[in-house]
Amino acid sequence: MNTPKRYTITAALPYTNGPIHIGHLAGVYVPADIYARYLRLKGKDVAYISGSDEHGVAIPMRAKKEGISPQAIIDKYHKIIKKSFEDFGISFDNYSRTSSKIHHETASAFFTKMYNDGEFIEEVSAQLYDAEANQFLADRFVVGTCPKCGFEESYGDQCENCGTSHNANDLINPKSAITGNVPTVKETKHWFLPLDRHEDFLREWILEGHKKDWKPNVYGQVKSWIDDGLRPRAVTRDLDWGIPVPLKDAKGKVLYVWFDAPIGYISATKEWAAKEGKNWEDYWKKDDTKLVHFIGKDNIVFHCIIFPAMLKAHGDYILPDNVPANEFLNLEGNKLSTSKNWAVWLHEYLEEFPNQQDVLRYTLTANAPENKDNDFTWKDFQAKNNNELVAIFGNFINRVVVLTNKYYSGLVPEPNNFTEADEDVLTAVKEFPNVIGKSIERYRFREASQELMNLARLGNKYLADEEPWKVIKLDEERVKTIMFVALQISAALAVLSKPFLPFTSTKLKGILNIIPNDNEESPSWDNVSEKDILLPAKHQINKAALLFSKIEDKTIEAQIEKLQATKIANAQEKKVTAPQKEIIDFEDFTKLDIRIGTILEAEKVAKTKKLLKLKVDVGIDIRTIVSGIAESFSPEDIIGQQVSVLVNLAPRKIRGVESNGMILMTDTPDGKLAFMEPGKEVKNGQEIS
C-alpha cells in the first residue's frame, strides 16, 4: 500500500503472569514504538494498540504457585506491566486488558458470527485428563518431551527450546503440571477452526503476495507450516478461567486464549476510539488502512495464519500488510526464561538505572534480533552508552551548547558566508530524514538507529575539522557561521532522535528551547529536510545539561553478579539430593578413623587441573594426601586450614604420588567445594566420632 490514510499498529499482548523483560522489549515493544513515533512525526493518523492478555492457562498456573486467585494475579501484573511501559516511554494510544467488558463482548460476538456462518466444525476428541485434579489438562498444564527436538520440559502447545507448535497429545511421556501424575485420556467436545479450508487463500495471500516484502524469517516459518498441510485447530478449551463459549451446550468451556487474545487488538481499538470520538471500524475495516502486527517469532503462526484466517472467515476485516516479527534475544549467552528468573526485568531496570530509559532503548535497538537470535550483555550495554551515546551524541551536543553560551550568551549567531564544507554539511543533514525514514519503513530499526548516530558523528567531525575554539582567536565572524551550522545539526538531532530516544529528544529540545507553546506545533520529521533553518539567528537557547552519563564498571559488575546469583539459585533448585545409602552397623562406622588435621604445604600436581598435593599434620604423623580440590582452592590460600581427614584409608598412588588418607569435602551452592572443618580450632589428631 503506497499511501495509506491511517495506520493500525498492534504490539503483542503480554501475558499477565509476570512482568516485562528485555526480550519482550527487543522483540516487540521498542520497534513498534519507534515505528509509531516516526509515523506521528510524519503527521500520520496512527492507532498504536496493545493490552494485557489475561486469559489462558498461564494465569491460573501462576495463581496456584502464588496461592492467590487468578483475578489477583492479573490485577497485580497488569498494573506492573502498564506502569513499566509508561515509565519506559512506550507510547501506546491505548493499553487495554482482555478481562474488560468490551473485550468479552467483542470476542463473544466474533465467535458467534463465525459460528452462525458455519465457520467452525464440532468434534469429540481425546484430551489428556488429570484424575486427581479432576480436570482436563489445557496445553500449559501438560509438560513432556518435545517430539521434534527431544527437550524434556516442553509445554503441551509449544516447545520453548525449538519453538515448534504441537498438541499436548503429541508429547512423549506427558505429565500433569498440576499434580505431576501421568494423565489419562478422556473424550470431550470442542469447536475447531478448519484451517485446511483456508489453505489456498493463505498460500495465495502470503506465499505469492508477500514473498518480497515480508521478512525471510517470517515468510519461511509460514511457508513451512502451509507446505506441511494445515489442520483444524481447536478454538475452545475445558477451563474455568477465560471467556465462556457463548453456546448453550458449552458449559465449563472457554474460548481458547489464542482465539480471544488477538481479538483484543480490536476491542482495545474500540475502547480507544470511543474515548477519542473516532470510528473504530475505519482502523480495521477500511482498505486505505495499513495494519501492522509487531510480535516475537513464537507468535508468527498465530498472527500470520490463524488470526488472518479468522479475519477472513469473519468477512468484514482487513488483513495485515506486514508482520515484522523479530527473533529471540538471549541474555549473557543463555535463553531468557521467566520461570528461571533469567532476565533483566523492566521494572527493576527502571529502579536501578533511573532516568536512563533511552540507554536501554538504544542498546536493544542497536542490537535487535531482527534476522537472527542475538545476545544482550551488560558489557555491551555499557559500551553502547559510554562509547556512543556519551562519546558521540552527548559529546557533540555538549560542545555546541557550551560554546554557544560561552561566545554568544546562548543566542544563535547570525551566519556569514557559507563555505563549501558548510554547504555540504547542511545538505547532508537534510538527507537524514529520508535515509532514516526508509530504514524504519522497511522495519530495519538497527540500521535506522545507526543512521541517527551517523548524524551525530557528522556533527562531531564538522566541529573537529572546523575547530571553532581555535578559529575564535583569528576570525570571530567565521566562528559565527560554524556555530550556526552546528546548531542546525543539533536541532535536527532533537527531532530525529524522538522515535529512538524520546526522553533525550525532549531534554534536548528543552536545552535548545524548541519545546512548543500551546499555540505552536512541534517540529515535524519533514521540517528537517524541508526547512533551510531549524534554529534561526538570535534564537535563545538554554544552558548545557548532560544528556547521558558514563556508566562505571562497578555498576555493570553488580548486574553481572545479580545474574550469577540467579544461575546459582537455579542450579541448587535443580540439584537432586542423593538418596540415603544402604544401612550399616555401628561397628562398620567405628572402623572409620576420622581426625582433625592442619594443611602445612600445598602444591599443584603437574599436568592436572583438579589435583593438589598436600602435607597434612594429622596429630599422629605428617602425611602426604592427594586431593581433587584445585578448581576450588589456590594452594597458597589453604595453608593453615584445619580439615577433617579419613586417616585409615588404604594408601593409593595417584599420578605417581602415594596418597595416605582422604580430605572430607562437600559442595556449596555455587558448585565449589567446602572443607568439613571444626567450628573452633582444635588440636591436630582430635578424633571425630
XYZ file of C-alpha atoms in Angstrom:
689
model
C 0.000 0.000 0.000
C 1.659 3.219 -1.185
C -0.407 5.914 0.530
C -2.415 4.572 3.474
C -4.796 7.061 5.039
C -4.303 5.667 8.542
C -2.213 3.088 10.406
C -3.270 0.450 12.918
C -0.186 -0.759 14.778
C -0.535 -3.643 17.200
C 2.025 -4.907 19.708
C 1.653 -8.443 21.065
C -0.445 -8.656 24.218
C 1.865 -9.675 27.088
C 0.680 -12.388 29.465
C -0.125 -11.003 32.905
C 1.599 -13.902 34.651
C 4.791 -11.932 35.218
C 6.485 -8.592 34.490
C 8.103 -7.402 31.243
C 11.735 -8.208 30.463
C 14.223 -7.051 27.831
C 13.351 -9.908 25.482
C 9.805 -8.574 25.189
C 11.129 -5.067 24.611
C 13.639 -6.019 21.923
C 11.265 -8.349 20.119
C 8.112 -6.256 20.111
C 7.637 -3.032 22.030
C 10.689 -0.923 21.207
C 10.499 -1.481 17.408
C 6.727 -0.929 17.436
C 7.180 2.273 19.423
C 9.860 3.567 17.044
C 7.522 2.912 14.116
C 4.526 4.611 15.765
C 6.504 7.657 16.912
C 8.043 8.053 13.454
C 4.641 7.974 11.740
C 3.237 10.533 14.167
C 6.187 12.836 13.439
C 5.292 12.422 9.774
C 1.774 13.650 10.593
C 0.081 10.275 10.033
C -3.142 9.070 11.647
C -1.945 6.314 13.999
C -3.648 3.918 16.410
C -0.920 2.136 18.388
C -2.675 -0.625 20.333
C -1.852 -3.276 22.908
C -3.062 -4.610 26.245
C -2.678 -7.302 28.860
C -3.521 -10.878 27.845
C -5.323 -12.057 30.958
C -6.771 -15.416 29.953
C -5.240 -18.787 29.218
C -3.665 -21.412 31.421
C -0.599 -19.367 32.373
C -2.729 -17.217 34.687
C -4.259 -19.932 36.910
C -0.881 -21.691 36.932
C 0.764 -18.583 38.370
C -2.151 -18.149 40.757
C -1.684 -21.692 42.096
C 2.034 -21.051 42.524
C 1.485 -17.818 44.472
C -1.537 -19.117 46.390
C -3.891 -16.339 45.259
C -6.809 -16.008 42.841
C -6.392 -15.587 39.066
C -8.079 -12.172 39.346
C -5.474 -11.078 41.903
C -2.725 -12.236 39.532
C -3.983 -10.270 36.537
C -4.628 -7.148 38.600
C -1.140 -7.341 40.091
C 0.783 -7.843 36.855
C -1.416 -5.624 34.673
C -0.547 -2.751 36.995
C 3.191 -3.569 36.935
C 3.298 -4.019 33.160
C 1.238 -0.914 32.349
C 3.347 1.295 34.619
C 6.590 -0.155 33.245
C 5.522 0.652 29.694
C 4.504 4.180 30.685
C 7.742 4.824 32.580
C 9.779 3.446 29.688
C 8.109 5.713 27.153
C 6.168 3.134 25.140
C 3.624 5.488 23.570
C 0.519 3.317 23.205
C -2.597 5.160 22.142
C -4.424 2.581 24.218
C -3.169 -0.169 26.529
C -6.226 -2.230 27.432
C -6.860 -5.625 29.042
C -8.725 -8.731 27.909
C -10.643 -9.013 31.188
C -12.569 -5.850 30.253
C -16.280 -5.952 29.483
C -15.762 -4.551 25.981
C -13.315 -7.330 25.162
C -15.580 -10.117 26.444
C -18.422 -8.692 24.361
C -16.247 -8.271 21.249
C -14.726 -11.768 21.425
C -18.091 -13.407 22.102
C -19.706 -11.568 19.169
C -16.788 -12.504 16.902
C -17.168 -16.188 17.802
C -20.949 -16.082 17.453
C -20.842 -14.616 13.949
C -18.332 -17.220 12.794
C -20.414 -19.964 14.428
C -23.631 -18.781 12.767
C -21.836 -18.587 9.416
C -20.762 -22.229 9.732
C -17.059 -21.426 10.042
C -16.405 -23.963 12.830
C -16.585 -27.723 12.992
C -17.638 -29.599 16.126
C -15.645 -32.654 17.169
C -15.374 -35.041 20.085
C -11.707 -35.686 20.662
C -9.394 -37.360 23.155
C -7.763 -34.969 25.601
C -5.369 -35.512 28.477
C -7.099 -35.629 31.845
C -5.751 -35.431 35.409
C -7.946 -37.690 37.556
C -6.540 -36.421 40.863
C -7.115 -32.767 39.907
C -10.447 -33.762 38.324
C -9.912 -31.618 35.230
C -8.890 -31.720 31.607
C -5.358 -30.528 31.062
C -5.113 -27.474 28.824
C -1.832 -27.132 26.956
C 0.243 -25.366 29.614
C -0.908 -27.824 32.268
C 0.992 -30.572 30.441
C 4.769 -30.983 30.355
C 6.671 -33.644 28.436
C 9.335 -34.398 25.869
C 9.124 -32.456 22.598
C 8.532 -34.877 19.715
C 10.742 -32.789 17.438
C 13.857 -31.801 19.427
C 13.675 -34.055 22.498
C 13.550 -31.175 25.007
C 12.201 -32.742 28.204
C 10.332 -29.694 29.558
C 8.166 -28.817 26.552
C 4.674 -27.455 27.126
C 1.620 -29.012 25.541
C 1.169 -26.270 22.950
C 4.717 -25.212 22.158
C 8.327 -26.170 22.807
C 10.277 -23.261 24.291
C 13.528 -24.882 23.135
C 12.894 -25.255 19.385
C 9.754 -23.098 19.001
C 7.657 -25.870 17.422
C 3.888 -25.725 17.971
C 2.120 -29.013 18.693
C -0.761 -30.563 20.609
C -0.473 -31.891 24.147
C -1.225 -35.420 22.876
C 1.944 -35.237 20.743
C 4.231 -35.033 23.787
C 6.358 -38.006 24.760
C 5.987 -39.044 28.422
C 3.478 -36.288 29.281
C 2.891 -35.335 32.918
C 0.362 -33.097 34.604
C 1.882 -29.765 35.661
C -0.704 -29.670 38.474
C -0.048 -32.952 40.275
C 2.902 -34.465 38.436
C 0.810 -37.532 37.614
C 0.755 -39.281 34.256
C -2.539 -38.145 32.703
C -5.208 -40.400 31.281
C -7.099 -39.794 28.038
C -10.741 -38.751 28.135
C -13.172 -37.636 25.443
C -14.511 -34.073 25.304
C -16.350 -31.916 22.753
C -14.805 -28.797 21.218
C -15.205 -26.405 18.306
C -12.434 -26.192 15.727
C -11.368 -23.671 13.108
C -10.747 -25.755 9.979
C -7.528 -24.113 8.798
C -7.337 -26.561 5.892
C -10.311 -24.751 4.326
C -8.216 -21.576 4.204
C -5.023 -23.130 2.884
C -5.475 -21.932 -0.714
C -6.246 -18.388 0.423
C -3.230 -18.299 2.752
C -0.951 -19.732 0.087
C -2.014 -17.046 -2.404
C -2.073 -14.165 0.096
C 1.258 -14.878 1.804
C 3.387 -17.224 -0.296
C 2.624 -15.365 -3.518
C 1.532 -11.924 -2.326
C 4.185 -11.288 0.332
C 7.198 -13.150 -0.991
C 9.191 -9.943 -1.473
C 8.095 -7.644 1.342
C 7.858 -9.917 4.411
C 10.956 -10.724 6.451
C 12.626 -14.028 5.458
C 12.307 -15.486 8.974
C 8.544 -14.802 8.976
C 7.921 -15.943 5.407
C 9.993 -19.085 5.928
C 8.117 -20.202 9.035
C 4.731 -19.559 7.428
C 5.742 -21.421 4.254
C 6.888 -24.399 6.306
C 3.533 -24.562 8.090
C 1.478 -24.259 4.908
C 3.630 -26.738 2.979
C 3.225 -29.221 5.835
C -0.549 -29.052 5.407
C -2.889 -27.134 7.707
C -5.215 -28.963 10.092
C -8.244 -27.917 12.171
C -7.341 -26.053 15.356
C -9.499 -26.030 18.488
C -10.914 -22.635 19.442
C -12.337 -23.749 22.800
C -10.902 -25.284 25.965
C -12.131 -27.066 29.096
C -11.155 -24.453 31.669
C -12.787 -22.313 34.331
C -10.752 -19.176 33.512
C -11.485 -17.192 30.364
C -14.365 -16.020 28.184
C -17.254 -18.508 28.352
C -18.122 -20.057 24.997
C -21.422 -18.316 24.042
C -23.344 -21.516 23.258
C -25.973 -23.366 25.292
C -24.188 -26.727 25.125
C -20.761 -25.368 26.101
C -20.923 -25.296 29.889
C -17.484 -25.342 31.500
C -15.749 -24.321 28.288
C -13.985 -21.067 27.415
C -12.584 -19.538 24.251
C -9.042 -20.744 23.694
C -6.622 -17.928 24.519
C -5.086 -17.814 21.040
C -8.575 -17.175 19.637
C -9.568 -14.479 22.120
C -6.220 -12.662 22.550
C -5.766 -11.226 19.012
C -9.371 -10.041 19.102
C -8.045 -7.924 21.971
C -6.485 -5.639 19.361
C -9.968 -4.942 18.016
C -11.615 -4.422 21.414
C -8.750 -2.137 22.515
C -9.237 -0.077 19.339
C -12.959 0.168 20.076
C -12.203 1.363 23.587
C -9.734 3.986 22.323
C -11.980 5.213 19.507
C -14.884 5.742 21.920
C -12.696 7.981 24.089
C -11.312 9.900 21.101
C -14.614 10.307 19.242
C -13.386 8.228 16.301
C -14.917 5.395 14.306
C -13.052 2.229 15.276
C -14.170 0.450 12.104
C -12.059 2.819 9.993
C -8.965 1.271 11.611
C -9.990 -2.351 10.988
C -12.323 -2.417 8.011
C -11.171 0.274 5.572
C -8.898 -0.737 2.680
C -6.951 2.520 2.984
C -5.771 1.491 6.483
C -2.393 -0.198 6.902
C -2.414 -2.896 9.601
C 0.966 -3.947 11.028
C 1.478 -6.563 13.775
C 4.659 -6.387 15.894
C 5.367 -9.744 17.558
C 8.120 -12.146 18.558
C 8.878 -15.229 16.475
C 6.940 -17.522 18.824
C 3.739 -15.753 17.702
C 4.297 -15.900 13.934
C 1.887 -18.770 13.290
C -0.918 -17.130 15.282
C -0.584 -13.737 13.543
C 0.205 -14.919 10.024
C -2.007 -17.986 9.683
C -4.627 -18.345 12.426
C -5.695 -14.722 13.045
C -5.810 -13.858 9.302
C -7.928 -16.989 8.762
C -10.271 -15.751 11.495
C -10.454 -12.253 9.970
C -11.053 -13.694 6.505
C -13.720 -16.096 7.769
C -15.488 -13.288 9.648
C -15.558 -11.381 6.390
C -15.518 -7.724 7.475
C -11.867 -7.093 8.308
C -8.684 -6.031 6.520
C -5.597 -8.253 6.684
C -2.162 -7.254 7.988
C 0.084 -5.520 5.490
C 3.138 -6.803 7.354
C 4.125 -8.837 10.405
C 7.777 -7.843 11.047
C 8.454 -10.434 13.759
C 11.840 -10.432 15.441
C 13.843 -13.438 16.556
C 14.769 -14.049 20.215
C 17.094 -12.032 22.407
C 19.360 -14.067 24.685
C 20.930 -12.810 27.908
C 24.641 -13.287 28.553
C 24.726 -16.324 26.254
C 21.634 -18.089 27.671
C 17.976 -18.110 26.653
C 15.786 -15.668 28.548
C 13.476 -17.534 30.907
C 10.696 -16.111 33.055
C 10.356 -19.303 35.100
C 14.089 -19.422 35.826
C 14.327 -15.673 36.530
C 16.999 -15.417 33.836
C 16.022 -11.956 32.678
C 16.504 -8.233 33.051
C 13.095 -7.114 34.289
C 11.949 -3.722 33.053
C 10.515 -2.503 36.379
C 13.794 -3.425 38.142
C 15.882 -1.742 35.445
C 13.894 1.479 35.860
C 14.630 1.403 39.605
C 18.328 0.564 39.251
C 19.020 2.883 36.281
C 16.793 5.917 36.974
C 16.339 8.336 34.049
C 18.286 6.024 31.743
C 15.407 4.592 29.718
C 16.979 5.716 26.462
C 20.219 3.845 27.123
C 18.321 0.557 27.198
C 16.122 1.580 24.254
C 19.215 2.389 22.202
C 21.107 -0.768 23.163
C 18.148 -3.022 22.391
C 17.613 -1.275 19.042
C 21.273 -1.290 18.025
C 21.484 -4.983 18.933
C 17.963 -6.021 17.914
C 17.400 -9.684 16.893
C 15.822 -8.673 13.583
C 17.003 -11.575 11.425
C 18.580 -13.991 13.895
C 18.767 -14.550 17.647
C 21.047 -12.027 19.315
C 22.679 -11.606 22.708
C 22.351 -8.866 25.321
C 25.378 -8.461 27.570
C 25.910 -5.882 30.288
C 29.370 -5.093 28.911
C 27.879 -4.244 25.504
C 25.208 -2.145 27.233
C 27.992 -0.203 28.969
C 29.930 0.181 25.711
C 26.875 1.412 23.791
C 26.320 4.043 26.468
C 29.902 5.165 27.073
C 31.314 4.875 23.546
C 28.305 6.013 21.511
C 25.642 7.866 23.472
C 28.110 9.696 25.736
C 31.180 9.976 23.494
C 29.411 10.721 20.183
C 25.870 12.058 20.638
C 26.220 13.658 24.075
C 29.715 14.994 23.422
C 28.655 16.808 20.259
C 25.612 18.445 21.864
C 27.546 19.458 24.961
C 30.316 21.158 22.958
C 27.828 23.057 20.780
C 25.718 24.292 23.699
C 28.702 25.190 25.896
C 30.421 27.156 23.102
C 27.190 28.947 22.110
C 26.702 30.090 25.698
C 30.368 30.998 26.065
C 30.681 33.029 22.837
C 27.169 34.426 22.379
C 25.411 34.168 25.758
C 23.181 31.428 24.327
C 21.937 33.377 21.271
C 22.127 31.620 17.914
C 24.653 33.725 15.951
C 23.970 35.355 12.604
C 25.882 33.366 9.946
C 28.076 34.930 7.270
C 29.227 33.384 4.036
C 28.911 29.595 3.941
C 31.956 27.651 2.778
C 31.698 24.557 0.617
C 32.187 22.462 3.769
C 29.283 24.261 5.449
C 27.013 23.744 2.450
C 27.948 20.050 2.242
C 27.092 19.502 5.906
C 23.767 21.356 5.705
C 22.854 19.380 2.577
C 23.792 16.113 4.299
C 21.604 16.980 7.307
C 18.586 17.380 5.009
C 19.128 13.863 3.647
C 18.972 12.118 7.027
C 15.162 12.181 7.471
C 14.745 10.275 4.215
C 17.573 7.829 4.938
C 16.411 7.063 8.482
C 12.750 7.030 7.436
C 13.323 4.485 4.663
C 15.017 2.149 7.122
C 12.137 2.497 9.583
C 9.527 1.904 6.891
C 11.349 -1.297 5.919
C 11.407 -2.320 9.600
C 15.195 -2.082 9.744
C 15.398 -0.402 13.101
C 19.019 -1.337 13.835
C 20.046 0.297 10.580
C 17.908 3.360 11.339
C 19.450 3.805 14.811
C 22.944 3.744 13.339
C 21.988 6.359 10.752
C 20.820 8.579 13.606
C 24.198 8.080 15.283
C 25.863 8.904 11.951
C 24.196 12.330 12.102
C 25.843 12.899 15.494
C 29.129 11.647 14.022
C 28.738 14.171 11.201
C 28.389 16.912 13.793
C 31.481 15.777 15.708
C 33.536 15.584 12.535
C 32.386 19.028 11.457
C 33.463 20.579 14.767
C 36.757 18.672 14.757
C 37.507 19.843 11.206
C 36.476 23.465 11.754
C 37.920 23.859 15.294
C 35.885 26.937 16.369
C 37.762 27.075 19.708
C 40.941 27.867 17.716
C 39.402 29.961 14.945
C 37.762 32.292 17.501
C 41.179 33.825 18.167
C 41.680 34.635 14.475
C 38.279 35.093 12.814
C 35.262 35.729 15.035
C 32.916 36.148 12.061
C 33.812 32.683 10.730
C 33.015 31.100 14.110
C 29.501 32.567 13.979
C 28.852 30.541 10.811
C 30.456 27.388 12.246
C 28.317 27.549 15.368
C 25.180 28.355 13.351
C 25.724 25.199 11.282
C 26.468 23.103 14.383
C 23.247 24.328 15.991
C 21.243 23.268 12.916
C 22.689 19.748 13.298
C 21.740 19.825 16.987
C 18.158 20.804 16.162
C 17.940 18.015 13.578
C 19.115 15.526 16.205
C 16.455 16.801 18.614
C 13.729 15.984 16.102
C 15.058 12.790 14.501
C 16.048 11.154 17.791
C 12.489 11.160 19.139
C 11.435 7.706 17.858
C 14.570 6.107 19.288
C 15.431 8.283 22.298
C 12.199 10.054 23.313
C 13.426 11.243 26.722
C 16.671 12.526 25.237
C 14.769 14.268 22.457
C 12.576 16.087 24.978
C 15.584 17.068 27.079
C 17.492 18.299 24.031
C 14.519 20.325 22.815
C 14.442 21.917 26.252
C 18.138 22.812 26.038
C 17.649 24.250 22.547
C 14.443 25.959 23.692
C 12.318 24.486 20.900
C 9.555 22.909 23.006
C 6.390 24.489 21.574
C 3.894 26.591 23.477
C 0.199 25.745 23.404
C -0.343 27.653 20.152
C 2.740 26.271 18.410
C 3.371 22.986 16.646
C 6.249 20.648 17.477
C 8.952 20.420 14.819
C 7.945 17.635 12.429
C 10.070 14.975 10.769
C 9.820 16.642 7.375
C 10.846 20.041 8.775
C 14.417 18.757 8.922
C 14.566 18.085 5.185
C 12.311 20.928 4.024
C 13.438 23.884 6.135
C 16.719 25.677 5.433
C 16.866 26.933 9.022
C 15.742 24.960 12.084
C 17.155 27.364 14.683
C 17.034 30.991 13.452
C 19.635 33.616 14.329
C 19.041 35.385 17.671
C 17.067 32.375 18.991
C 17.862 31.956 22.693
C 18.990 28.527 23.847
C 19.407 27.383 27.442
C 22.410 26.269 29.453
C 24.148 22.951 28.830
C 22.997 19.801 30.635
C 24.415 16.323 30.177
C 22.208 14.118 28.020
C 23.952 10.909 29.088
C 26.219 9.886 31.969
C 29.080 7.433 31.900
C 28.263 4.041 33.413
C 31.051 2.770 35.674
C 32.440 -0.765 35.836
C 31.150 -1.366 39.360
C 27.567 -0.735 38.226
C 27.901 -3.344 35.483
C 29.652 -5.817 37.774
C 26.719 -5.582 40.195
C 24.305 -6.599 37.414
C 26.521 -9.490 36.339
C 26.765 -10.680 39.958
C 22.982 -10.489 40.224
C 22.634 -12.816 37.235
C 25.304 -15.123 38.614
C 23.319 -15.413 41.856
C 20.272 -16.380 39.794
C 22.282 -19.039 37.981
C 23.480 -20.490 41.292
C 19.947 -20.481 42.712
C 18.639 -22.283 39.619
C 21.392 -24.892 39.857
C 20.584 -25.534 43.505
C 16.872 -25.820 42.753
C 17.530 -28.407 40.058
C 20.015 -30.321 42.153
C 18.581 -33.594 43.403
C 19.605 -34.701 46.881
C 21.269 -38.103 46.707
C 19.205 -40.887 48.266
C 20.316 -42.418 51.526
C 22.843 -45.207 51.151
C 22.193 -48.688 52.495
C 22.036 -49.166 56.270
C 25.301 -50.025 58.031
C 26.006 -51.364 61.536
C 27.539 -49.206 64.258
C 30.577 -51.483 64.113
C 31.075 -50.508 60.456
C 31.099 -46.818 61.402
C 33.621 -47.365 64.227
C 36.085 -48.732 61.682
C 36.381 -45.197 60.192
C 39.196 -43.198 61.811
C 38.397 -39.526 61.075
C 40.648 -36.900 62.660
C 41.272 -33.168 62.559
C 44.407 -32.134 60.715
C 46.097 -28.937 59.520
C 47.411 -28.360 55.983
C 51.105 -27.432 56.197
C 52.021 -27.405 52.494
C 50.104 -27.414 49.186
C 51.158 -27.556 45.546
C 49.556 -28.426 42.223
C 50.149 -31.869 40.764
C 51.828 -31.398 37.392
C 49.739 -31.835 34.230
C 46.427 -31.971 36.129
C 43.599 -29.451 36.611
C 41.985 -30.807 39.765
C 44.732 -32.279 41.940
C 46.667 -30.723 44.809
C 49.482 -32.472 46.722
C 49.072 -31.660 50.423
C 51.247 -32.149 53.521
C 48.856 -32.558 56.455
C 49.613 -32.778 60.181
C 47.015 -35.259 61.490
C 48.404 -35.402 65.030
C 49.726 -38.943 64.779
C 52.078 -38.023 61.912
C 52.565 -35.675 58.960
C 51.464 -37.336 55.753
C 51.018 -36.709 52.034
C 47.446 -36.611 50.685
C 46.431 -36.020 47.062
C 43.063 -34.225 46.833
C 40.932 -33.145 43.835
C 40.264 -29.627 45.094
C 42.454 -27.479 42.799
C 39.474 -25.951 40.936
C 38.037 -24.608 44.203
C 41.191 -23.529 46.081
C 44.580 -21.994 45.349
C 47.490 -23.732 47.151
C 48.599 -20.554 48.923
C 45.106 -19.905 50.305
C 44.732 -23.151 52.262
C 47.992 -23.235 54.236
C 46.956 -23.456 57.892
C 43.440 -24.686 57.042
C 42.067 -27.224 59.529
C 40.388 -30.170 57.796
C 38.690 -33.485 58.511
C 40.781 -36.460 57.336
C 39.925 -40.117 56.948
C 43.324 -41.361 58.128
C 42.901 -45.151 57.933
C 42.098 -45.279 54.230
C 44.355 -47.696 52.385
C 47.194 -45.851 50.558
C 46.933 -45.489 46.769
C 49.085 -43.941 44.062
C 47.540 -41.001 42.193
C 49.580 -39.611 39.270
C 52.701 -41.214 40.735
C 52.199 -39.754 44.221
C 51.270 -42.039 47.142
C 48.240 -40.611 48.932
C 47.677 -41.592 52.574
C 44.197 -40.502 53.530
C 41.207 -38.503 52.271
C 40.132 -34.906 52.953
C 36.359 -34.759 53.621
C 34.509 -32.157 51.487
C 31.007 -31.073 50.458
C 29.501 -28.864 47.721
C 28.498 -25.193 48.104
C 25.521 -23.583 46.285
C 27.842 -22.140 43.617
C 29.218 -25.575 42.739
C 32.507 -25.149 44.583
C 33.923 -27.424 47.304
C 33.961 -26.643 51.021
C 36.044 -28.164 53.827
C 34.409 -30.029 56.707
C 36.154 -28.139 59.498
C 35.573 -27.738 63.251
C 33.674 -24.663 64.447
C 36.597 -23.793 66.705
C 40.298 -24.520 66.362
C 41.124 -27.890 67.943
C 44.240 -29.977 68.470
C 45.514 -31.928 65.458
C 44.727 -35.611 65.787
C 41.436 -34.999 67.602
C 39.033 -37.794 66.647
C 35.603 -37.215 65.063
C 33.042 -39.666 66.417
